[in-house]
Tab-separated table of N, CA and C in Angstrom:
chain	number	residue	atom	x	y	z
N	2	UNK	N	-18.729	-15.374	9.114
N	2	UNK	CA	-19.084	-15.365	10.522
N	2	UNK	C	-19.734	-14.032	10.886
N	3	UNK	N	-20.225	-14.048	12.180
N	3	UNK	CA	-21.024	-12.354	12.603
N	3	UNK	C	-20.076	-11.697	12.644
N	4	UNK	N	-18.671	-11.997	13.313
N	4	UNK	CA	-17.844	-11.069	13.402
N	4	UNK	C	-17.412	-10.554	12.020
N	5	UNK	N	-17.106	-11.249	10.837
N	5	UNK	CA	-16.468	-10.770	10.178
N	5	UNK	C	-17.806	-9.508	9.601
N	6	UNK	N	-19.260	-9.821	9.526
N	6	UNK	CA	-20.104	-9.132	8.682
N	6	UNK	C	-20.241	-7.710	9.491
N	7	UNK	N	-20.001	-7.341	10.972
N	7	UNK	CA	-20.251	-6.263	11.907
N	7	UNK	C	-18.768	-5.925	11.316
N	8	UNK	N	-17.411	-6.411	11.114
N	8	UNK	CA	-16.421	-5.642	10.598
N	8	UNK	C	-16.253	-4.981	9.620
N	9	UNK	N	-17.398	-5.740	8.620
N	9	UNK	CA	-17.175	-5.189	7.237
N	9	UNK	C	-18.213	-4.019	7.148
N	10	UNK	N	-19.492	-4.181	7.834
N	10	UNK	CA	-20.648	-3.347	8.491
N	10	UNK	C	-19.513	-2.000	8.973
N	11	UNK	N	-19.502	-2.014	9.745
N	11	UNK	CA	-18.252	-1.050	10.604
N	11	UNK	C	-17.753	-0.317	9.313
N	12	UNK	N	-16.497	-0.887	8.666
N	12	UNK	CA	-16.105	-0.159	7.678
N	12	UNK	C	-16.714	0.341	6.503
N	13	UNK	N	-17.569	-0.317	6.001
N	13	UNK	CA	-18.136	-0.418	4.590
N	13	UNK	C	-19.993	0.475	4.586
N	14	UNK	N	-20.086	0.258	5.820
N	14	UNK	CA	-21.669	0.277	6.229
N	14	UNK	C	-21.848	1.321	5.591
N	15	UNK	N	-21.566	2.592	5.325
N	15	UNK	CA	-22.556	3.798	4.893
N	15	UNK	C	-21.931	4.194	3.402
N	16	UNK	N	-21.249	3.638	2.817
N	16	UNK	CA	-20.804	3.337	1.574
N	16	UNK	C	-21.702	2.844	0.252
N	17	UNK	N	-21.717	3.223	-0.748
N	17	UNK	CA	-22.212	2.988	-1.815
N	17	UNK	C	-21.023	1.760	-2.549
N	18	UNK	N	-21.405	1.267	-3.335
N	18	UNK	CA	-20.833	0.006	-3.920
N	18	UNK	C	-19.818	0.545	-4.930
N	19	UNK	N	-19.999	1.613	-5.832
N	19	UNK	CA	-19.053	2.549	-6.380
N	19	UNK	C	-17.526	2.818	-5.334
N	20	UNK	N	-18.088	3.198	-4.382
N	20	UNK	CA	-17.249	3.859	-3.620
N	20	UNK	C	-16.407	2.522	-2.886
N	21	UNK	N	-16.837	1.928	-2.699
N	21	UNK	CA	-16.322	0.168	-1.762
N	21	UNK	C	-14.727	-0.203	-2.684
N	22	UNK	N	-16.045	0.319	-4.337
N	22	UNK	CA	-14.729	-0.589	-5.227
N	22	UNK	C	-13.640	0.038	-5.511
N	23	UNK	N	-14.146	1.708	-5.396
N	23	UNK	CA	-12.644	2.472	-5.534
N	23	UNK	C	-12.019	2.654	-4.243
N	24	UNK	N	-12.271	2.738	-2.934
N	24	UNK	CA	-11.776	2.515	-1.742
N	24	UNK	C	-10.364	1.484	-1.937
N	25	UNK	N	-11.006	0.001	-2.499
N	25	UNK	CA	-10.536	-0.912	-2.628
N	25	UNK	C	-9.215	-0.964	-3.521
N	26	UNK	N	-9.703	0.004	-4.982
N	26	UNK	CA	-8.619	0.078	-5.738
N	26	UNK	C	-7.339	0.984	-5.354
N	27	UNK	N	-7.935	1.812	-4.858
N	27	UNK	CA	-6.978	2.892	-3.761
N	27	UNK	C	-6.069	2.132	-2.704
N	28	UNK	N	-7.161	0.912	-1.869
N	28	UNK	CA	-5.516	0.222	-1.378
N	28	UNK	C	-4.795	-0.841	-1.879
N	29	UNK	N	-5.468	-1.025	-2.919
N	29	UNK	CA	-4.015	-2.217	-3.866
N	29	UNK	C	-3.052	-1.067	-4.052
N	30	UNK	N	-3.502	0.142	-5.233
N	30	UNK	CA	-2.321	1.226	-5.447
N	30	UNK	C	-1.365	1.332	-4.233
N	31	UNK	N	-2.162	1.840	-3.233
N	31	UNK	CA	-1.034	2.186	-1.772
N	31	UNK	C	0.038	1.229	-1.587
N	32	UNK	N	-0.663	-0.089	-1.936
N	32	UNK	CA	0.659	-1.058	-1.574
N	32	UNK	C	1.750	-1.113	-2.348
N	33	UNK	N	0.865	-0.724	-4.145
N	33	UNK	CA	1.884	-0.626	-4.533
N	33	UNK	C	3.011	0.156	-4.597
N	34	UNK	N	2.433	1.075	-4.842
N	34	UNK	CA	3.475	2.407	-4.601
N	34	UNK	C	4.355	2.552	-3.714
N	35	UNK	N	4.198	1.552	-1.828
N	35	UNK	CA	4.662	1.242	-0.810
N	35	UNK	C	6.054	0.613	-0.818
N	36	UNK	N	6.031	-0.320	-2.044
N	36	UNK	CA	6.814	-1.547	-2.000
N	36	UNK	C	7.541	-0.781	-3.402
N	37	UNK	N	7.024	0.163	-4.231
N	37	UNK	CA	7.860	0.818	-5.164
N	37	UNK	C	8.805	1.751	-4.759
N	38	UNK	N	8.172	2.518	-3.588
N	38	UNK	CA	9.080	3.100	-2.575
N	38	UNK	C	10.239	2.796	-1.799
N	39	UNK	N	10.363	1.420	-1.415
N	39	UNK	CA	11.100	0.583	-0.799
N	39	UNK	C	11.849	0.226	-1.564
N	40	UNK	N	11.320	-0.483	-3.029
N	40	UNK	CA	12.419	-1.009	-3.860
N	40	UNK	C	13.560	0.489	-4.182
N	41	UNK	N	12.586	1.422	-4.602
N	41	UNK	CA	13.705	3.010	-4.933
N	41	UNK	C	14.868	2.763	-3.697
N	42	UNK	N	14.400	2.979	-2.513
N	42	UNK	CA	14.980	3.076	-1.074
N	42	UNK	C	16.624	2.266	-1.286
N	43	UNK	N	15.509	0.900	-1.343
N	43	UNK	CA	17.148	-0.130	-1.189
N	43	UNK	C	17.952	0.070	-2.121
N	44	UNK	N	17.734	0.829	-3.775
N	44	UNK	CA	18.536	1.270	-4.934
N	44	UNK	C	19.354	2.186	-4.335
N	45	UNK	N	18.623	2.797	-4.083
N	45	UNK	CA	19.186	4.364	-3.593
N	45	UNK	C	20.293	4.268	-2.685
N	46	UNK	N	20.304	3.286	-1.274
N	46	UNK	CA	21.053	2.761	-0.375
N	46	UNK	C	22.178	2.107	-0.844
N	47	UNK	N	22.255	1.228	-1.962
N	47	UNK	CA	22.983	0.297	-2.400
N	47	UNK	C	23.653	1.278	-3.453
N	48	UNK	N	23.732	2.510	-4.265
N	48	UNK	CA	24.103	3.315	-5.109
N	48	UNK	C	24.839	4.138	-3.744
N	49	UNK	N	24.515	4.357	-2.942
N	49	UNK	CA	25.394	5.077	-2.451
N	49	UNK	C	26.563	4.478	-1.249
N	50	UNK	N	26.499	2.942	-1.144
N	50	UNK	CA	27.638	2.264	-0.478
N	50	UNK	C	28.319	2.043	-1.845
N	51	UNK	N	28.064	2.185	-2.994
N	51	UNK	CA	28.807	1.708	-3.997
N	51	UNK	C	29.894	2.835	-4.225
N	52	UNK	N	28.833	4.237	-3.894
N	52	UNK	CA	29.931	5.090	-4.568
N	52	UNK	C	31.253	5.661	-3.633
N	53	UNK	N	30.700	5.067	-2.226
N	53	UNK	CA	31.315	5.220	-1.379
N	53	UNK	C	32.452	4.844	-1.477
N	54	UNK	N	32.872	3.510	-2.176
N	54	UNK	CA	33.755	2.407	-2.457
N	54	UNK	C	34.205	2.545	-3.565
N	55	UNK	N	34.122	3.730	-4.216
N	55	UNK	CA	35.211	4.426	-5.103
N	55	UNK	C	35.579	5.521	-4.928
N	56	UNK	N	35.537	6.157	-3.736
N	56	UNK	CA	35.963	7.047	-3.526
N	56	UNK	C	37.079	6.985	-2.931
């Protein structure tokens, strides 16, 4: 649609195609690392009601 091509225009517009694709690979990583963060988090949370409960 127009809207979506002026959005991608908007973001992408003064970008080289190199740069689009590492942009791109940069936010898969972010997510991942996001949700690797979170998984640590809830470990981390759950290790320390545990140790709580032997004390």
């Amino acid at each position: 649609t127009e809207q979506t091509y002026y959005r991608w225009r908007r973001e992408y517009g003064g970008m080289r195609i190199e740069q689009v694709k590492r942009l791109k690979e940069l936010e898969k990583e972010n997510i991942r690392l996001k949700r690797l963060v979170a998984d640590l988090s809830l470990d981390n949370d759950i290790l320390k009601e545990a140790s709580r409960g032997n004390s």
